[in-house]
Amino acid sequence: MVTTTGVLFIVAAVVLFFFWIYGIVSFYFDLRYQFLPAARRYLRDDEQADRPDPEEYI
């Protein structure tokens, strides 16, 4: 026989699992579309800053 406590436990577990998965997916998309492009942009600008400008020598 199913008890009220058992049903509440299952519902609470499903709700918490939903928010856990939502957080993981959200973190993945934040990394992919915000943090990685910013890191690439930072590294690309940093590498170009170390190179001398070829037009200075003309």
mmCIF file of C-alpha atoms in Angstrom:
data_model
loop_
_atom_site.group_PDB
_atom_site.id
_atom_site.type_symbol
_atom_site.label_atom_id
_atom_site.label_comp_id
_atom_site.label_asym_id
_atom_site.label_seq_id
_atom_site.Cartn_x
_atom_site.Cartn_y
_atom_site.Cartn_z
ATOM 1 C CA MET A 1 0.000 0.000 0.000
ATOM 2 C CA VAL A 2 1.319 3.451 -0.924
ATOM 3 C CA THR A 3 1.568 5.886 1.972
ATOM 4 C CA THR A 4 1.332 9.646 1.879
ATOM 5 C CA THR A 5 4.881 9.934 3.199
ATOM 6 C CA GLY A 6 6.185 7.709 0.399
ATOM 7 C CA VAL A 7 4.425 9.762 -2.271
ATOM 8 C CA LEU A 8 5.740 13.026 -0.781
ATOM 9 C CA PHE A 9 9.258 11.561 -0.695
ATOM 10 C CA ILE A 10 9.076 10.561 -4.379
ATOM 11 C CA VAL A 11 7.660 13.975 -5.400
ATOM 12 C CA ALA A 12 10.357 15.798 -3.424
ATOM 13 C CA ALA A 13 13.081 13.630 -4.983
ATOM 14 C CA VAL A 14 11.779 14.317 -8.514
ATOM 15 C CA VAL A 15 11.587 18.072 -7.863
ATOM 16 C CA LEU A 16 15.105 18.189 -6.444
ATOM 17 C CA PHE A 17 16.407 16.071 -9.323
ATOM 18 C CA PHE A 18 14.773 18.474 -11.807
ATOM 19 C CA PHE A 19 16.482 21.516 -10.265
ATOM 20 C CA TRP A 20 19.806 19.630 -10.061
ATOM 21 C CA ILE A 21 19.690 18.789 -13.795
ATOM 22 C CA TYR A 22 18.543 22.342 -14.608
ATOM 23 C CA GLY A 23 21.559 23.725 -12.727
ATOM 24 C CA ILE A 24 23.999 21.441 -14.527
ATOM 25 C CA VAL A 25 22.586 22.311 -17.967
ATOM 26 C CA SER A 26 22.534 26.007 -17.090
ATOM 27 C CA PHE A 27 26.159 25.870 -15.987
ATOM 28 C CA TYR A 28 27.122 24.103 -19.229
ATOM 29 C CA PHE A 29 25.483 26.771 -21.381
ATOM 30 C CA ASP A 30 27.038 29.568 -19.302
ATOM 31 C CA LEU A 31 30.459 28.019 -19.793
ATOM 32 C CA ARG A 32 29.966 27.454 -23.505
ATOM 33 C CA TYR A 33 28.456 30.781 -24.498
ATOM 34 C CA GLN A 34 29.840 33.248 -21.940
ATOM 35 C CA PHE A 35 32.984 32.128 -20.165
ATOM 36 C CA LEU A 36 34.815 30.251 -22.925
ATOM 37 C CA PRO A 37 34.405 33.032 -25.521
ATOM 38 C CA ALA A 38 35.565 35.581 -22.940
ATOM 39 C CA ALA A 39 38.602 33.441 -22.113
ATOM 40 C CA ARG A 40 39.417 32.979 -25.807
ATOM 41 C CA ARG A 41 39.069 36.715 -26.397
ATOM 42 C CA TYR A 42 41.338 37.440 -23.432
ATOM 43 C CA LEU A 43 43.988 34.990 -24.589
ATOM 44 C CA ARG A 44 43.830 36.201 -28.184
ATOM 45 C CA ASP A 45 44.210 39.856 -27.146
ATOM 46 C CA ASP A 46 47.035 38.945 -24.780
ATOM 47 C CA GLU A 47 48.978 37.142 -27.524
ATOM 48 C CA GLN A 48 48.568 40.040 -29.941
ATOM 49 C CA ALA A 49 49.808 42.491 -27.326
ATOM 50 C CA ASP A 50 53.139 40.642 -27.125
ATOM 51 C CA ARG A 51 53.791 40.852 -30.874
ATOM 52 C CA PRO A 52 55.443 43.949 -32.323
ATOM 53 C CA ASP A 53 53.458 45.955 -34.838
ATOM 54 C CA PRO A 54 54.992 45.346 -38.289
ATOM 55 C CA GLU A 55 54.008 48.826 -39.472
ATOM 56 C CA GLU A 56 56.342 50.398 -36.913
ATOM 57 C CA TYR A 57 59.357 49.126 -38.871
ATOM 58 C CA ILE A 58 58.300 50.458 -42.280
#
